[in-house]
């Protein structure tokens, strides 16, 4: 169990989502609605996908009333009924970087046209189902801050065992996590998809407060690109993430320190 750095990719994805907060809230709400509907249960204790969707929403500070409204919409009728369906789009961007998109849409034709246009303008190619999925692996991801607020007198204090790597490694192993990563001011714990919420609960039971949890698609074989091509790829990713129907956009581009610095310029 160690910390190979995938943090740069995660950081850029989260930064892009944070920058589009109003649109992000809409996407988070839609994600909760579909998770509730597909799981057939509005209680997150009985619906793991809904629990993860709520946890992700909370990590981005989605208000509780919006979370409740999103759940209620899953079981509404008439104009309040939710008619979203999950659709996956796969393709290749500049420099042969594989791109995997998860969408929730109420109009397949509109979404497909928007996604195809984004790939076309980036000189990429929208592929068929399964054309790039094999280059990714589904995982669970839990975010844990190393320090938390301890009150006016204490200021910032260690988040239980998260304040010490050796102790934290034991916590993750005891909880059944697969791996963890040092991400500056927080830890990222990786799990099998089916174990996400169980591992999160087990970590919390050991006195460590978690910040959020979600399902991700992680590239199994990162694609090395030049700085120039990296900027082209990120323009495509940004364009796709701007689309209202797209929930998550993943890619295989390896973000080195050099590329991360260039993208931050």
PDB file of N, CA and C in Angstrom, residues 139-195:
ATOM      1  N   UNK A 139     -13.388   2.391  -9.827  1.00  0.00           N
ATOM      2  CA  UNK A 139     -12.910   2.359  -8.447  1.00  0.00           C
ATOM      3  C   UNK A 139     -13.740   3.290  -7.571  1.00  0.00           C
ATOM      4  N   UNK A 140     -13.639   3.077  -6.276  1.00  0.00           N
ATOM      5  CA  UNK A 140     -14.224   3.996  -5.321  1.00  0.00           C
ATOM      6  C   UNK A 140     -13.128   4.911  -4.811  1.00  0.00           C
ATOM      7  N   UNK A 141     -13.496   6.125  -4.440  1.00  0.00           N
ATOM      8  CA  UNK A 141     -12.512   7.123  -4.015  1.00  0.00           C
ATOM      9  C   UNK A 141     -13.072   7.874  -2.802  1.00  0.00           C
ATOM     10  N   UNK A 142     -12.295   7.933  -1.727  1.00  0.00           N
ATOM     11  CA  UNK A 142     -12.715   8.615  -0.504  1.00  0.00           C
ATOM     12  C   UNK A 142     -11.714   9.719  -0.188  1.00  0.00           C
ATOM     13  N   UNK A 143     -12.216  10.924   0.094  1.00  0.00           N
ATOM     14  CA  UNK A 143     -11.351  12.060   0.423  1.00  0.00           C
ATOM     15  C   UNK A 143     -11.367  12.297   1.929  1.00  0.00           C
ATOM     16  N   UNK A 144     -10.166  12.458   2.478  1.00  0.00           N
ATOM     17  CA  UNK A 144     -10.026  12.638   3.931  1.00  0.00           C
ATOM     18  C   UNK A 144      -9.024  13.752   4.217  1.00  0.00           C
ATOM     19  N   UNK A 145      -9.470  14.782   4.902  1.00  0.00           N
ATOM     20  CA  UNK A 145      -8.582  15.885   5.252  1.00  0.00           C
ATOM     21  C   UNK A 145      -7.656  15.464   6.395  1.00  0.00           C
ATOM     22  N   UNK A 146      -6.387  15.891   6.306  1.00  0.00           N
ATOM     23  CA  UNK A 146      -5.412  15.533   7.340  1.00  0.00           C
ATOM     24  C   UNK A 146      -5.669  16.306   8.630  1.00  0.00           C
ATOM     25  N   UNK A 147      -6.177  17.523   8.491  1.00  0.00           N
ATOM     26  CA  UNK A 147      -6.479  18.342   9.656  1.00  0.00           C
ATOM     27  C   UNK A 147      -7.907  18.867   9.566  1.00  0.00           C
ATOM     28  N   UNK A 148      -8.539  19.017  10.721  1.00  0.00           N
ATOM     29  CA  UNK A 148      -9.897  19.544  10.775  1.00  0.00           C
ATOM     30  C   UNK A 148      -9.957  20.647  11.829  1.00  0.00           C
ATOM     31  N   UNK A 149     -11.005  21.431  11.788  1.00  0.00           N
ATOM     32  CA  UNK A 149     -11.152  22.505  12.765  1.00  0.00           C
ATOM     33  C   UNK A 149     -11.480  21.932  14.141  1.00  0.00           C
ATOM     34  N   UNK A 150     -10.705  22.383  15.146  1.00  0.00           N
ATOM     35  CA  UNK A 150     -10.909  21.877  16.494  1.00  0.00           C
ATOM     36  C   UNK A 150     -11.586  22.870  17.408  1.00  0.00           C
ATOM     37  N   UNK A 151     -12.036  23.990  16.837  1.00  0.00           N
ATOM     38  CA  UNK A 151     -12.673  25.022  17.655  1.00  0.00           C
ATOM     39  C   UNK A 151     -11.793  26.253  17.761  1.00  0.00           C
ATOM     40  N   UNK A 152     -12.305  27.293  18.413  1.00  0.00           N
ATOM     41  CA  UNK A 152     -11.589  28.568  18.507  1.00  0.00           C
ATOM     42  C   UNK A 152     -10.265  28.433  19.240  1.00  0.00           C
ATOM     43  N   UNK A 153     -10.244  27.664  20.323  1.00  0.00           N
ATOM     44  CA  UNK A 153      -9.022  27.536  21.116  1.00  0.00           C
ATOM     45  C   UNK A 153      -7.998  26.628  20.461  1.00  0.00           C
ATOM     46  N   UNK A 154      -8.468  25.505  19.945  1.00  0.00           N
ATOM     47  CA  UNK A 154      -7.544  24.524  19.383  1.00  0.00           C
ATOM     48  C   UNK A 154      -7.077  24.867  17.973  1.00  0.00           C
ATOM     49  N   UNK A 155      -7.905  25.594  17.210  1.00  0.00           N
ATOM     50  CA  UNK A 155      -7.546  25.859  15.814  1.00  0.00           C
ATOM     51  C   UNK A 155      -7.627  24.571  15.011  1.00  0.00           C
ATOM     52  N   UNK A 156      -6.706  24.367  14.108  1.00  0.00           N
ATOM     53  CA  UNK A 156      -6.685  23.148  13.308  1.00  0.00           C
ATOM     54  C   UNK A 156      -6.001  22.029  14.079  1.00  0.00           C
ATOM     55  N   UNK A 157      -6.632  20.874  14.117  1.00  0.00           N
ATOM     56  CA  UNK A 157      -6.055  19.719  14.815  1.00  0.00           C
ATOM     57  C   UNK A 157      -6.032  18.523  13.865  1.00  0.00           C
ATOM     58  N   UNK A 158      -5.237  17.521  14.229  1.00  0.00           N
ATOM     59  CA  UNK A 158      -5.144  16.323  13.398  1.00  0.00           C
ATOM     60  C   UNK A 158      -6.493  15.618  13.334  1.00  0.00           C
ATOM     61  N   UNK A 159      -6.848  15.133  12.149  1.00  0.00           N
ATOM     62  CA  UNK A 159      -8.092  14.394  11.948  1.00  0.00           C
ATOM     63  C   UNK A 159      -7.873  12.940  12.357  1.00  0.00           C
ATOM     64  N   UNK A 160      -7.780  12.716  13.667  1.00  0.00           N
ATOM     65  CA  UNK A 160      -7.524  11.368  14.162  1.00  0.00           C
ATOM     66  C   UNK A 160      -6.221  10.821  13.610  1.00  0.00           C
ATOM     67  N   UNK A 161      -6.260   9.563  13.177  1.00  0.00           N
ATOM     68  CA  UNK A 161      -5.067   8.909  12.635  1.00  0.00           C
ATOM     69  C   UNK A 161      -4.620   9.498  11.298  1.00  0.00           C
ATOM     70  N   UNK A 162      -5.470  10.322  10.674  1.00  0.00           N
ATOM     71  CA  UNK A 162      -5.110  10.919   9.383  1.00  0.00           C
ATOM     72  C   UNK A 162      -3.952  11.900   9.521  1.00  0.00           C
ATOM     73  N   UNK A 163      -3.633  12.281  10.758  1.00  0.00           N
ATOM     74  CA  UNK A 163      -2.535  13.204  10.982  1.00  0.00           C
ATOM     75  C   UNK A 163      -1.171  12.553  10.927  1.00  0.00           C
ATOM     76  N   UNK A 164      -1.122  11.226  10.882  1.00  0.00           N
ATOM     77  CA  UNK A 164       0.146  10.500  10.845  1.00  0.00           C
ATOM     78  C   UNK A 164       0.045   9.391   9.804  1.00  0.00           C
ATOM     79  N   UNK A 165       0.963   9.379   8.845  1.00  0.00           N
ATOM     80  CA  UNK A 165       0.835   8.431   7.730  1.00  0.00           C
ATOM     81  C   UNK A 165       0.890   6.977   8.181  1.00  0.00           C
ATOM     82  N   UNK A 166       1.795   6.645   9.093  1.00  0.00           N
ATOM     83  CA  UNK A 166       1.902   5.251   9.538  1.00  0.00           C
ATOM     84  C   UNK A 166       0.598   4.789  10.187  1.00  0.00           C
ATOM     85  N   UNK A 167       0.030   5.659  11.029  1.00  0.00           N
ATOM     86  CA  UNK A 167      -1.237   5.311  11.677  1.00  0.00           C
ATOM     87  C   UNK A 167      -2.368   5.240  10.661  1.00  0.00           C
ATOM     88  N   UNK A 168      -2.352   6.170   9.709  1.00  0.00           N
ATOM     89  CA  UNK A 168      -3.415   6.217   8.713  1.00  0.00           C
ATOM     90  C   UNK A 168      -3.366   4.982   7.813  1.00  0.00           C
ATOM     91  N   UNK A 169      -2.160   4.540   7.467  1.00  0.00           N
ATOM     92  CA  UNK A 169      -2.020   3.352   6.636  1.00  0.00           C
ATOM     93  C   UNK A 169      -2.667   2.143   7.312  1.00  0.00           C
ATOM     94  N   UNK A 170      -2.507   2.049   8.638  1.00  0.00           N
ATOM     95  CA  UNK A 170      -3.122   0.953   9.380  1.00  0.00           C
ATOM     96  C   UNK A 170      -4.650   1.068   9.373  1.00  0.00           C
ATOM     97  N   UNK A 171      -5.144   2.301   9.477  1.00  0.00           N
ATOM     98  CA  UNK A 171      -6.589   2.532   9.443  1.00  0.00           C
ATOM     99  C   UNK A 171      -7.165   2.079   8.107  1.00  0.00           C
ATOM    100  N   UNK A 172      -6.511   2.460   7.011  1.00  0.00           N
ATOM    101  CA  UNK A 172      -6.980   2.099   5.670  1.00  0.00           C
ATOM    102  C   UNK A 172      -6.973   0.584   5.489  1.00  0.00           C
ATOM    103  N   UNK A 173      -5.883  -0.062   5.940  1.00  0.00           N
ATOM    104  CA  UNK A 173      -5.783  -1.513   5.813  1.00  0.00           C
ATOM    105  C   UNK A 173      -6.876  -2.203   6.635  1.00  0.00           C
ATOM    106  N   UNK A 174      -7.094  -1.711   7.855  1.00  0.00           N
ATOM    107  CA  UNK A 174      -8.113  -2.288   8.740  1.00  0.00           C
ATOM    108  C   UNK A 174      -9.511  -2.107   8.149  1.00  0.00           C
ATOM    109  N   UNK A 175      -9.723  -0.978   7.460  1.00  0.00           N
ATOM    110  CA  UNK A 175     -11.040  -0.677   6.881  1.00  0.00           C
ATOM    111  C   UNK A 175     -11.300  -1.434   5.586  1.00  0.00           C
ATOM    112  N   UNK A 176     -10.247  -2.022   5.008  1.00  0.00           N
ATOM    113  CA  UNK A 176     -10.421  -2.776   3.763  1.00  0.00           C
ATOM    114  C   UNK A 176     -10.163  -1.974   2.507  1.00  0.00           C
ATOM    115  N   UNK A 177      -9.494  -0.807   2.636  1.00  0.00           N
ATOM    116  CA  UNK A 177      -9.159  -0.007   1.459  1.00  0.00           C
ATOM    117  C   UNK A 177      -8.074  -0.669   0.634  1.00  0.00           C
ATOM    118  N   UNK A 178      -8.073  -0.424  -0.665  1.00  0.00           N
ATOM    119  CA  UNK A 178      -7.086  -1.033  -1.554  1.00  0.00           C
ATOM    120  C   UNK A 178      -5.760  -0.277  -1.555  1.00  0.00           C
ATOM    121  N   UNK A 179      -5.832   1.039  -1.473  1.00  0.00           N
ATOM    122  CA  UNK A 179      -4.632   1.868  -1.575  1.00  0.00           C
ATOM    123  C   UNK A 179      -4.976   3.272  -1.095  1.00  0.00           C
ATOM    124  N   UNK A 180      -3.954   4.103  -0.927  1.00  0.00           N
ATOM    125  CA  UNK A 180      -4.190   5.493  -0.560  1.00  0.00           C
ATOM    126  C   UNK A 180      -3.128   6.357  -1.211  1.00  0.00           C
ATOM    127  N   UNK A 181      -3.407   7.651  -1.255  1.00  0.00           N
ATOM    128  CA  UNK A 181      -2.485   8.589  -1.897  1.00  0.00           C
ATOM    129  C   UNK A 181      -2.393   9.882  -1.099  1.00  0.00           C
ATOM    130  N   UNK A 182      -1.184  10.402  -0.992  1.00  0.00           N
ATOM    131  CA  UNK A 182      -0.957  11.674  -0.321  1.00  0.00           C
ATOM    132  C   UNK A 182      -1.296  12.793  -1.305  1.00  0.00           C
ATOM    133  N   UNK A 183      -2.320  13.583  -0.996  1.00  0.00           N
ATOM    134  CA  UNK A 183      -2.775  14.653  -1.894  1.00  0.00           C
ATOM    135  C   UNK A 183      -2.682  16.006  -1.193  1.00  0.00           C
ATOM    136  N   UNK A 184      -1.474  16.372  -0.837  1.00  0.00           N
ATOM    137  CA  UNK A 184      -1.209  17.645  -0.162  1.00  0.00           C
ATOM    138  C   UNK A 184      -1.886  17.704   1.199  1.00  0.00           C
ATOM    139  N   UNK A 185      -3.013  18.409   1.305  1.00  0.00           N
ATOM    140  CA  UNK A 185      -3.654  18.599   2.601  1.00  0.00           C
ATOM    141  C   UNK A 185      -4.685  17.509   2.920  1.00  0.00           C
ATOM    142  N   UNK A 186      -4.792  16.527   2.056  1.00  0.00           N
ATOM    143  CA  UNK A 186      -5.737  15.449   2.305  1.00  0.00           C
ATOM    144  C   UNK A 186      -5.212  14.123   1.782  1.00  0.00           C
ATOM    145  N   UNK A 187      -5.868  13.051   2.170  1.00  0.00           N
ATOM    146  CA  UNK A 187      -5.581  11.718   1.668  1.00  0.00           C
ATOM    147  C   UNK A 187      -6.683  11.314   0.702  1.00  0.00           C
ATOM    148  N   UNK A 188      -6.322  10.504  -0.280  1.00  0.00           N
ATOM    149  CA  UNK A 188      -7.322   9.881  -1.154  1.00  0.00           C
ATOM    150  C   UNK A 188      -7.194   8.380  -0.960  1.00  0.00           C
ATOM    151  N   UNK A 189      -8.292   7.746  -0.575  1.00  0.00           N
ATOM    152  CA  UNK A 189      -8.306   6.296  -0.369  1.00  0.00           C
ATOM    153  C   UNK A 189      -9.042   5.652  -1.540  1.00  0.00           C
ATOM    154  N   UNK A 190      -8.458   4.598  -2.100  1.00  0.00           N
ATOM    155  CA  UNK A 190      -9.067   3.898  -3.230  1.00  0.00           C
ATOM    156  C   UNK A 190      -9.635   2.560  -2.772  1.00  0.00           C
ATOM    157  N   UNK A 191     -10.803   2.220  -3.299  1.00  0.00           N
ATOM    158  CA  UNK A 191     -11.476   0.975  -2.920  1.00  0.00           C
ATOM    159  C   UNK A 191     -12.051   0.279  -4.146  1.00  0.00           C
ATOM    160  N   UNK A 192     -12.459  -0.967  -3.957  1.00  0.00           N
ATOM    161  CA  UNK A 192     -13.262  -1.640  -4.976  1.00  0.00           C
ATOM    162  C   UNK A 192     -14.619  -0.949  -4.994  1.00  0.00           C
ATOM    163  N   UNK A 193     -15.268  -0.827  -6.152  1.00  0.00           N
ATOM    164  CA  UNK A 193     -16.550  -0.116  -6.234  1.00  0.00           C
ATOM    165  C   UNK A 193     -17.581  -0.605  -5.227  1.00  0.00           C
ATOM    166  N   UNK A 194     -17.685  -1.909  -5.071  1.00  0.00           N
ATOM    167  CA  UNK A 194     -18.699  -2.466  -4.174  1.00  0.00           C
ATOM    168  C   UNK A 194     -18.375  -2.236  -2.700  1.00  0.00           C
ATOM    169  N   UNK A 195     -17.128  -1.857  -2.411  1.00  0.00           N
ATOM    170  CA  UNK A 195     -16.706  -1.675  -1.014  1.00  0.00           C
ATOM    171  C   UNK A 195     -16.687  -0.218  -0.576  1.00  0.00           C
TER     172      UNK A 195
END
